mmCIF file of C-alpha atoms in Angstrom:
data_model
loop_
_atom_site.group_PDB
_atom_site.id
_atom_site.type_symbol
_atom_site.label_atom_id
_atom_site.label_comp_id
_atom_site.label_asym_id
_atom_site.label_seq_id
_atom_site.Cartn_x
_atom_site.Cartn_y
_atom_site.Cartn_z
ATOM 1 C CA MET A 1 -33.831 13.137 25.656
ATOM 2 C CA ASN A 2 -32.186 15.192 22.845
ATOM 3 C CA THR A 3 -29.104 13.664 21.031
ATOM 4 C CA LEU A 4 -27.006 15.524 18.668
ATOM 5 C CA VAL A 5 -23.833 13.397 16.596
ATOM 6 C CA PHE A 6 -21.025 15.161 15.326
ATOM 7 C CA GLN A 7 -18.173 13.727 13.376
ATOM 8 C CA LEU A 8 -15.499 16.273 13.780
ATOM 9 C CA ALA A 9 -11.804 17.212 12.994
ATOM 10 C CA GLN A 10 -9.142 17.197 15.722
ATOM 11 C CA THR A 11 -8.499 20.974 15.323
ATOM 12 C CA GLU A 12 -12.140 21.399 15.526
ATOM 13 C CA ILE A 13 -12.769 18.965 19.046
ATOM 14 C CA ALA A 14 -9.571 20.826 20.243
ATOM 15 C CA ARG A 15 -11.370 24.290 19.992
ATOM 16 C CA LEU A 16 -14.817 23.077 21.559
ATOM 17 C CA THR A 17 -12.838 21.282 24.478
ATOM 18 C CA THR A 18 -10.953 24.781 25.359
ATOM 19 C CA ALA A 19 -14.364 26.585 25.318
ATOM 20 C CA LEU A 20 -15.668 23.893 27.768
ATOM 21 C CA GLN A 21 -12.586 23.471 29.914
ATOM 22 C CA ALA A 22 -14.409 24.934 32.699
ATOM 23 C CA TYR A 23 -17.198 22.799 32.682
ATOM 24 C CA GLN A 24 -15.266 19.572 32.553
ATOM 25 C CA THR A 25 -16.511 16.296 34.619
ATOM 26 C CA PRO A 26 -14.493 13.068 35.037
ATOM 27 C CA ASN A 27 -15.610 9.865 32.675
ATOM 28 C CA ALA A 28 -14.649 6.580 33.071
ATOM 29 C CA ASN A 29 -14.997 5.586 29.376
ATOM 30 C CA PRO A 30 -11.513 4.730 27.716
ATOM 31 C CA TYR A 31 -12.882 5.869 24.531
ATOM 32 C CA VAL A 32 -13.806 9.561 25.641
ATOM 33 C CA HIS A 33 -10.665 11.829 25.759
ATOM 34 C CA PHE A 34 -13.040 14.673 27.179
ATOM 35 C CA ALA A 35 -16.492 14.955 29.018
ATOM 36 C CA ALA A 36 -18.641 18.112 29.969
ATOM 37 C CA LYS A 37 -21.794 19.372 31.730
ATOM 38 C CA HIS A 38 -23.085 22.539 30.470
ATOM 39 C CA LYS A 39 -26.545 24.401 29.744
ATOM 40 C CA ASN A 40 -28.470 21.129 30.953
ATOM 41 C CA ALA A 41 -26.281 19.074 28.379
ATOM 42 C CA THR A 42 -23.413 16.463 28.570
ATOM 43 C CA PHE A 43 -20.779 17.141 26.223
ATOM 44 C CA LEU A 44 -18.794 13.685 25.409
ATOM 45 C CA ALA A 45 -15.415 13.976 22.853
ATOM 46 C CA TYR A 46 -14.655 10.340 21.867
ATOM 47 C CA THR A 47 -11.162 9.085 20.701
ATOM 48 C CA SER A 48 -12.521 8.516 17.173
ATOM 49 C CA GLY A 49 -13.385 12.230 16.610
ATOM 50 C CA LYS A 50 -17.115 11.560 17.303
ATOM 51 C CA VAL A 51 -18.876 14.506 19.325
ATOM 52 C CA VAL A 52 -22.259 13.620 21.184
ATOM 53 C CA ILE A 53 -24.326 16.184 22.885
ATOM 54 C CA GLN A 54 -26.895 15.160 25.251
ATOM 55 C CA GLY A 55 -29.520 16.557 27.156
ATOM 56 C CA LYS A 56 -32.511 18.942 26.891
ATOM 57 C CA GLY A 57 -30.116 21.709 26.566
ATOM 58 C CA ALA A 58 -28.379 19.928 23.904
ATOM 59 C CA THR A 59 -29.468 22.183 20.600
ATOM 60 C CA ASP A 60 -28.463 25.095 23.298
ATOM 61 C CA LEU A 61 -25.156 24.119 23.996
ATOM 62 C CA ALA A 62 -24.278 23.329 20.519
ATOM 63 C CA ARG A 63 -25.560 26.480 19.144
ATOM 64 C CA GLU A 64 -23.446 28.179 21.598
ATOM 65 C CA LEU A 65 -20.525 26.357 20.486
ATOM 66 C CA GLN A 66 -21.250 27.421 16.880
ATOM 67 C CA LEU A 67 -21.917 23.629 15.730
ATOM 68 C CA SER A 68 -23.934 24.148 12.666
ATOM 69 C CA ASP A 69 -26.636 22.188 10.884
ATOM 70 C CA PHE A 70 -27.656 20.330 14.007
ATOM 71 C CA GLY A 71 -31.587 19.035 14.674
ATOM 72 C CA SER A 72 -32.944 16.094 17.047
ATOM 73 C CA SER A 73 -30.288 13.966 15.231
ATOM 74 C CA ALA A 74 -27.153 15.158 13.094
ATOM 75 C CA THR A 75 -23.941 13.933 11.560
ATOM 76 C CA ILE A 76 -21.507 16.181 9.982
ATOM 77 C CA PRO A 77 -18.806 14.990 7.858
ATOM 78 C CA ALA A 78 -15.339 15.061 9.343
ATOM 79 C CA LYS A 79 -13.684 18.741 7.906
ATOM 80 C CA THR A 80 -10.554 17.791 5.426
ATOM 81 C CA GLU A 81 -7.555 19.988 6.085
ATOM 82 C CA THR A 82 -4.484 19.391 3.413
ATOM 83 C CA ARG A 83 -2.706 22.295 5.375
ATOM 84 C CA GLN A 84 0.905 20.432 5.971
ATOM 85 C CA ASP A 85 2.587 23.484 8.030
ATOM 86 C CA MET A 86 2.436 21.321 10.984
ATOM 87 C CA PRO A 87 3.728 17.822 12.386
ATOM 88 C CA ILE A 88 2.145 15.035 10.737
ATOM 89 C CA ILE A 89 1.912 11.215 10.532
ATOM 90 C CA GLY A 90 0.798 9.484 7.232
ATOM 91 C CA THR A 91 0.368 6.288 6.555
ATOM 92 C CA ASP A 92 0.333 3.959 2.979
ATOM 93 C CA GLU A 93 0.377 0.150 1.950
ATOM 94 C CA VAL A 94 1.723 -1.546 -0.876
ATOM 95 C CA GLY A 95 1.358 -4.915 -1.958
ATOM 96 C CA ASN A 96 -2.514 -5.402 -1.484
ATOM 97 C CA GLY A 97 -3.466 -5.927 -5.068
ATOM 98 C CA SER A 98 -0.737 -7.956 -5.679
ATOM 99 C CA TYR A 99 -1.059 -11.793 -5.764
ATOM 100 C CA PHE A 100 2.673 -12.551 -4.893
ATOM 101 C CA GLY A 101 4.422 -10.817 -2.164
ATOM 102 C CA GLY A 102 3.365 -9.684 1.125
ATOM 103 C CA ILE A 103 1.613 -6.147 2.474
ATOM 104 C CA ALA A 104 4.206 -3.546 3.358
ATOM 105 C CA VAL A 105 2.412 -0.490 5.587
ATOM 106 C CA VAL A 106 4.181 2.224 6.832
ATOM 107 C CA ALA A 107 3.629 5.031 8.808
ATOM 108 C CA SER A 108 5.723 8.531 8.535
ATOM 109 C CA PHE A 109 6.227 11.465 10.632
ATOM 110 C CA VAL A 110 6.869 14.732 8.601
ATOM 111 C CA THR A 111 7.430 18.171 10.240
ATOM 112 C CA PRO A 112 7.615 21.637 7.911
ATOM 113 C CA ASP A 113 11.177 21.024 8.650
ATOM 114 C CA ASP A 114 11.631 17.937 6.234
ATOM 115 C CA HIS A 115 9.717 19.731 3.547
ATOM 116 C CA ALA A 116 13.110 21.192 1.384
ATOM 117 C CA PHE A 117 14.840 17.961 2.077
ATOM 118 C CA LEU A 118 11.708 15.832 0.615
ATOM 119 C CA LYS A 119 11.317 18.264 -2.338
ATOM 120 C CA SER A 120 14.931 18.258 -3.146
ATOM 121 C CA LEU A 121 14.611 14.314 -3.545
ATOM 122 C CA GLY A 122 11.244 14.633 -5.880
ATOM 123 C CA VAL A 123 9.281 12.977 -3.159
ATOM 124 C CA ASP A 124 5.794 12.227 -4.831
ATOM 125 C CA ASP A 125 3.363 9.544 -4.528
ATOM 126 C CA SER A 126 5.174 6.215 -5.454
ATOM 127 C CA LYS A 127 2.371 5.233 -8.352
ATOM 128 C CA ARG A 128 4.082 8.124 -10.082
ATOM 129 C CA MET A 129 7.674 7.145 -9.378
ATOM 130 C CA THR A 130 9.752 4.484 -11.358
ATOM 131 C CA ASP A 131 10.994 1.661 -9.259
ATOM 132 C CA GLN A 132 14.490 2.824 -9.892
ATOM 133 C CA LYS A 133 14.040 6.293 -8.358
ATOM 134 C CA ILE A 134 11.708 4.375 -5.560
ATOM 135 C CA GLN A 135 14.574 2.085 -4.567
ATOM 136 C CA ALA A 136 17.153 5.093 -4.764
ATOM 137 C CA ILE A 137 15.481 7.383 -2.459
ATOM 138 C CA ALA A 138 14.035 5.168 -0.108
ATOM 139 C CA PRO A 139 17.225 4.240 1.714
ATOM 140 C CA LEU A 140 17.474 8.405 2.273
ATOM 141 C CA LEU A 141 13.955 8.711 3.622
ATOM 142 C CA GLU A 142 14.504 5.801 5.901
ATOM 143 C CA LYS A 143 17.563 7.308 7.484
ATOM 144 C CA LYS A 144 16.140 10.987 7.594
ATOM 145 C CA ILE A 145 12.637 10.204 8.155
ATOM 146 C CA PRO A 146 11.268 8.841 11.648
ATOM 147 C CA HIS A 147 8.872 5.954 10.588
ATOM 148 C CA GLN A 148 7.640 2.569 11.392
ATOM 149 C CA ALA A 149 7.488 -0.353 8.814
ATOM 150 C CA LEU A 150 5.407 -3.137 8.625
ATOM 151 C CA LEU A 151 5.742 -6.228 6.224
ATOM 152 C CA LEU A 152 2.758 -9.181 6.547
ATOM 153 C CA THR A 153 4.498 -12.067 4.293
ATOM 154 C CA PRO A 154 2.251 -14.197 2.031
ATOM 155 C CA GLN A 155 2.794 -17.229 4.684
ATOM 156 C CA LYS A 156 1.693 -14.795 7.420
ATOM 157 C CA TYR A 157 -0.995 -13.573 5.489
ATOM 158 C CA ASN A 158 -2.568 -16.856 4.558
ATOM 159 C CA GLN A 159 -2.478 -17.560 8.319
ATOM 160 C CA VAL A 160 -4.783 -14.684 9.357
ATOM 161 C CA VAL A 161 -6.873 -13.728 6.207
ATOM 162 C CA GLY A 162 -9.515 -15.856 4.475
ATOM 163 C CA LYS A 163 -12.775 -17.613 5.466
ATOM 164 C CA GLY A 164 -12.960 -18.841 8.781
ATOM 165 C CA LEU A 165 -9.630 -16.894 10.002
ATOM 166 C CA LYS A 166 -9.233 -13.906 12.121
ATOM 167 C CA HIS A 167 -9.091 -11.123 9.317
ATOM 168 C CA ASN A 168 -10.588 -10.581 5.826
ATOM 169 C CA ALA A 169 -8.749 -8.126 3.012
ATOM 170 C CA VAL A 170 -9.511 -5.369 4.724
ATOM 171 C CA SER A 171 -9.559 -5.710 8.452
ATOM 172 C CA VAL A 172 -5.861 -6.928 8.200
ATOM 173 C CA LYS A 173 -4.914 -3.530 6.662
ATOM 174 C CA VAL A 174 -6.748 -1.643 9.529
ATOM 175 C CA ALA A 175 -5.014 -3.946 12.006
ATOM 176 C CA LEU A 176 -1.682 -3.185 10.168
ATOM 177 C CA HIS A 177 -2.005 0.931 9.497
ATOM 178 C CA ASN A 178 -3.321 0.622 13.464
ATOM 179 C CA GLN A 179 -0.373 -0.961 14.798
ATOM 180 C CA ALA A 180 1.850 1.379 12.896
ATOM 181 C CA ILE A 181 0.557 4.456 13.758
ATOM 182 C CA TYR A 182 0.724 3.192 17.320
ATOM 183 C CA LEU A 183 4.500 1.902 17.664
ATOM 184 C CA LEU A 184 5.400 5.420 15.996
ATOM 185 C CA LEU A 185 3.412 7.273 18.562
ATOM 186 C CA GLN A 186 5.167 4.809 21.339
ATOM 187 C CA LYS A 187 8.420 6.046 19.942
ATOM 188 C CA GLY A 188 7.748 9.697 21.338
ATOM 189 C CA VAL A 189 6.651 11.628 17.983
ATOM 190 C CA GLN A 190 3.636 14.359 18.600
ATOM 191 C CA ALA A 191 1.858 14.704 15.543
ATOM 192 C CA ASP A 192 -0.788 17.432 14.775
ATOM 193 C CA LYS A 193 -2.668 15.638 12.447
ATOM 194 C CA ILE A 194 -2.798 11.617 11.503
ATOM 195 C CA VAL A 195 -3.705 10.897 7.936
ATOM 196 C CA ILE A 196 -4.138 7.276 6.394
ATOM 197 C CA ASP A 197 -4.718 6.906 2.440
ATOM 198 C CA ALA A 198 -8.237 5.725 2.602
ATOM 199 C CA PHE A 199 -8.691 2.447 1.641
ATOM 200 C CA THR A 200 -11.920 1.788 3.129
ATOM 201 C CA SER A 201 -14.731 3.871 4.818
ATOM 202 C CA PRO A 202 -14.183 5.866 8.211
ATOM 203 C CA THR A 203 -17.266 3.619 9.691
ATOM 204 C CA ASN A 204 -15.513 0.368 8.384
ATOM 205 C CA TYR A 205 -12.154 1.517 9.808
ATOM 206 C CA GLN A 206 -13.540 2.427 13.315
ATOM 207 C CA LYS A 207 -15.504 -0.917 13.090
ATOM 208 C CA TYR A 208 -12.475 -3.326 12.747
ATOM 209 C CA VAL A 209 -10.065 -0.898 14.609
ATOM 210 C CA SER A 210 -12.129 -0.917 17.830
ATOM 211 C CA LYS A 211 -11.388 -4.774 18.259
ATOM 212 C CA GLU A 212 -7.528 -4.154 18.151
ATOM 213 C CA THR A 213 -5.654 -4.534 21.054
ATOM 214 C CA ASN A 214 -3.349 -1.295 20.940
ATOM 215 C CA GLN A 215 -5.617 1.887 20.598
ATOM 216 C CA VAL A 216 -4.308 4.937 18.931
ATOM 217 C CA THR A 217 -6.284 7.584 21.293
ATOM 218 C CA GLN A 218 -5.569 10.659 18.627
ATOM 219 C CA ALA A 219 -8.128 11.105 15.978
ATOM 220 C CA VAL A 220 -6.871 9.493 12.737
ATOM 221 C CA THR A 221 -8.454 11.149 9.758
ATOM 222 C CA LEU A 222 -9.092 8.719 6.250
ATOM 223 C CA GLU A 223 -8.319 10.916 2.896
ATOM 224 C CA GLU A 224 -8.651 9.468 -0.746
ATOM 225 C CA LYS A 225 -5.427 10.293 -2.837
ATOM 226 C CA ALA A 226 -3.805 11.365 0.315
ATOM 227 C CA GLU A 227 -0.237 10.511 -1.123
ATOM 228 C CA GLY A 228 -0.670 13.299 -3.541
ATOM 229 C CA LYS A 229 -1.806 15.787 -0.834
ATOM 230 C CA TYR A 230 0.521 15.001 2.044
ATOM 231 C CA LEU A 231 4.241 14.533 2.180
ATOM 232 C CA ALA A 232 4.297 12.142 4.916
ATOM 233 C CA VAL A 233 1.818 10.068 3.128
ATOM 234 C CA ALA A 234 3.853 10.001 0.654
ATOM 235 C CA VAL A 235 7.070 9.436 1.856
ATOM 236 C CA SER A 236 5.397 6.026 3.438
ATOM 237 C CA SER A 237 4.221 5.123 -0.086
ATOM 238 C CA ILE A 238 7.755 5.022 -1.011
ATOM 239 C CA ILE A 239 9.369 3.354 1.403
ATOM 240 C CA ALA A 240 6.322 0.736 1.542
ATOM 241 C CA ARG A 241 7.284 0.417 -2.311
ATOM 242 C CA ALA A 242 10.889 -0.234 -1.696
ATOM 243 C CA MET A 243 10.031 -2.799 1.240
ATOM 244 C CA PHE A 244 7.064 -4.477 -1.108
ATOM 245 C CA LEU A 245 9.695 -5.102 -4.089
ATOM 246 C CA GLU A 246 12.358 -6.313 -2.060
ATOM 247 C CA ASN A 247 10.384 -8.941 -0.500
ATOM 248 C CA LEU A 248 8.853 -10.015 -4.060
ATOM 249 C CA LYS A 249 12.777 -10.102 -5.161
ATOM 250 C CA HIS A 250 13.368 -12.394 -2.236
ATOM 251 C CA LEU A 251 10.542 -14.346 -2.175
ATOM 252 C CA GLY A 252 11.320 -15.275 -6.174
ATOM 253 C CA GLU A 253 14.915 -16.185 -5.243
ATOM 254 C CA ASP A 254 13.464 -18.470 -2.630
ATOM 255 C CA VAL A 255 11.477 -20.472 -5.214
ATOM 256 C CA GLY A 256 13.706 -20.119 -8.421
ATOM 257 C CA PHE A 257 10.959 -17.891 -10.418
ATOM 258 C CA GLN A 258 10.953 -14.153 -11.194
ATOM 259 C CA LEU A 259 7.315 -13.280 -9.503
ATOM 260 C CA PRO A 260 5.108 -10.797 -10.965
ATOM 261 C CA SER A 261 3.593 -7.651 -9.568
ATOM 262 C CA GLY A 262 -0.309 -7.387 -9.708
ATOM 263 C CA ALA A 263 -3.046 -10.206 -10.099
ATOM 264 C CA SER A 264 -2.980 -10.504 -13.819
ATOM 265 C CA ASN A 265 -2.964 -13.744 -16.552
ATOM 266 C CA LYS A 266 0.859 -13.506 -16.154
ATOM 267 C CA SER A 267 0.528 -14.324 -12.205
ATOM 268 C CA ASP A 268 -2.037 -17.026 -12.910
ATOM 269 C CA LYS A 269 0.639 -18.621 -15.446
ATOM 270 C CA VAL A 270 3.511 -18.275 -13.079
ATOM 271 C CA ALA A 271 1.533 -19.774 -10.049
ATOM 272 C CA SER A 272 0.604 -22.877 -12.235
ATOM 273 C CA GLN A 273 4.607 -23.480 -12.657
ATOM 274 C CA LEU A 274 5.112 -22.779 -8.743
ATOM 275 C CA LEU A 275 2.128 -25.445 -8.382
ATOM 276 C CA ALA A 276 3.958 -28.114 -10.911
ATOM 277 C CA ALA A 277 7.198 -27.485 -9.072
ATOM 278 C CA TYR A 278 6.251 -27.317 -5.136
ATOM 279 C CA GLY A 279 2.468 -27.878 -4.843
ATOM 280 C CA MET A 280 0.317 -25.646 -2.712
ATOM 281 C CA LYS A 281 3.067 -25.069 0.105
ATOM 282 C CA GLY A 282 5.064 -23.382 -2.502
ATOM 283 C CA LEU A 283 2.396 -21.016 -3.628
ATOM 284 C CA ALA A 284 1.375 -20.343 0.090
ATOM 285 C CA HIS A 285 4.905 -19.238 0.717
ATOM 286 C CA THR A 286 4.787 -16.739 -2.176
ATOM 287 C CA ALA A 287 1.193 -15.559 -2.431
ATOM 288 C CA LYS A 288 -1.918 -14.644 -1.158
ATOM 289 C CA LEU A 289 -3.926 -17.837 -1.536
ATOM 290 C CA HIS A 290 -7.719 -16.347 -1.301
ATOM 291 C CA PHE A 291 -6.950 -14.323 -4.400
ATOM 292 C CA ALA A 292 -9.125 -15.832 -7.445
ATOM 293 C CA ASN A 293 -5.464 -16.637 -8.931
ATOM 294 C CA THR A 294 -5.253 -19.584 -7.195
ATOM 295 C CA GLN A 295 -8.134 -21.276 -8.966
ATOM 296 C CA LYS A 296 -6.854 -20.162 -11.914
ATOM 297 C CA ALA A 297 -3.673 -21.468 -11.494
ATOM 298 C CA GLN A 298 -4.858 -24.578 -10.378
ATOM 299 C CA ALA A 299 -7.186 -24.903 -13.671
ATOM 300 C CA LEU A 300 -4.265 -24.140 -16.080
ATOM 301 C CA LEU A 301 -2.271 -26.821 -14.094
ATOM 302 C CA ASN A 302 -4.980 -29.427 -14.886
ATOM 303 C CA LYS A 303 -5.710 -28.850 -18.511
#
């Protein structure tokens, strides 16, 4: 049996399902949102953005649908659209590379009607903005833009991430992004596109997200440097950065230390001081223990 596999953008899948509407057939698979039979072939469109065409007539059907570069087995990279003239959900996370502090993940819903407001505030990738500006405009964005924010504290992070635990450093971010998108969609927003600032490959993302209880049925696109392409992602990066900084401040106040961002030698020194003052319990309250900084801090303390 001939099988063709394509990874397509949501707009392309919409075109194909419209073309095959008259040949639609029922399908009980919860991960298949459209199925059809035509020209001695079965067409399956999965919620992940994958399209599979099987049967003796698979090549003929692919040709009729104007799908190029097909053969006995084919995979086409998802088409990247950087247009913003549509309602978009964009997500980003902050804190993943910092030893101290939690991980903040935000999904934001931006429509073309919001663009003028966002540009008037100078919305940009949070990595290119000062913390002072981020903290000034984040409350305005939170009030105006529909969003879903999640914060995984260091204490909770240490309970779920690490050897023998539920998550690794990548899968926990997949879970957070997926949950933020899912909860935002539950609020009733309707996006034409969902974009994640890529932190792993689409294959890895799909592998981990398939294990989540809450499933986002709409196609999700992972794009590198998306915060510079989509205002929705830029908004999320700003709100997430403000959340991370606030969390870092509060954690520092809890233990009476100024906690640095990042994972440099400065973090090692502060961590060793925390160990001396509170032991591992104090470090677990403020830092991600599986980082190599933990061992470095212990070595500094033992000198």
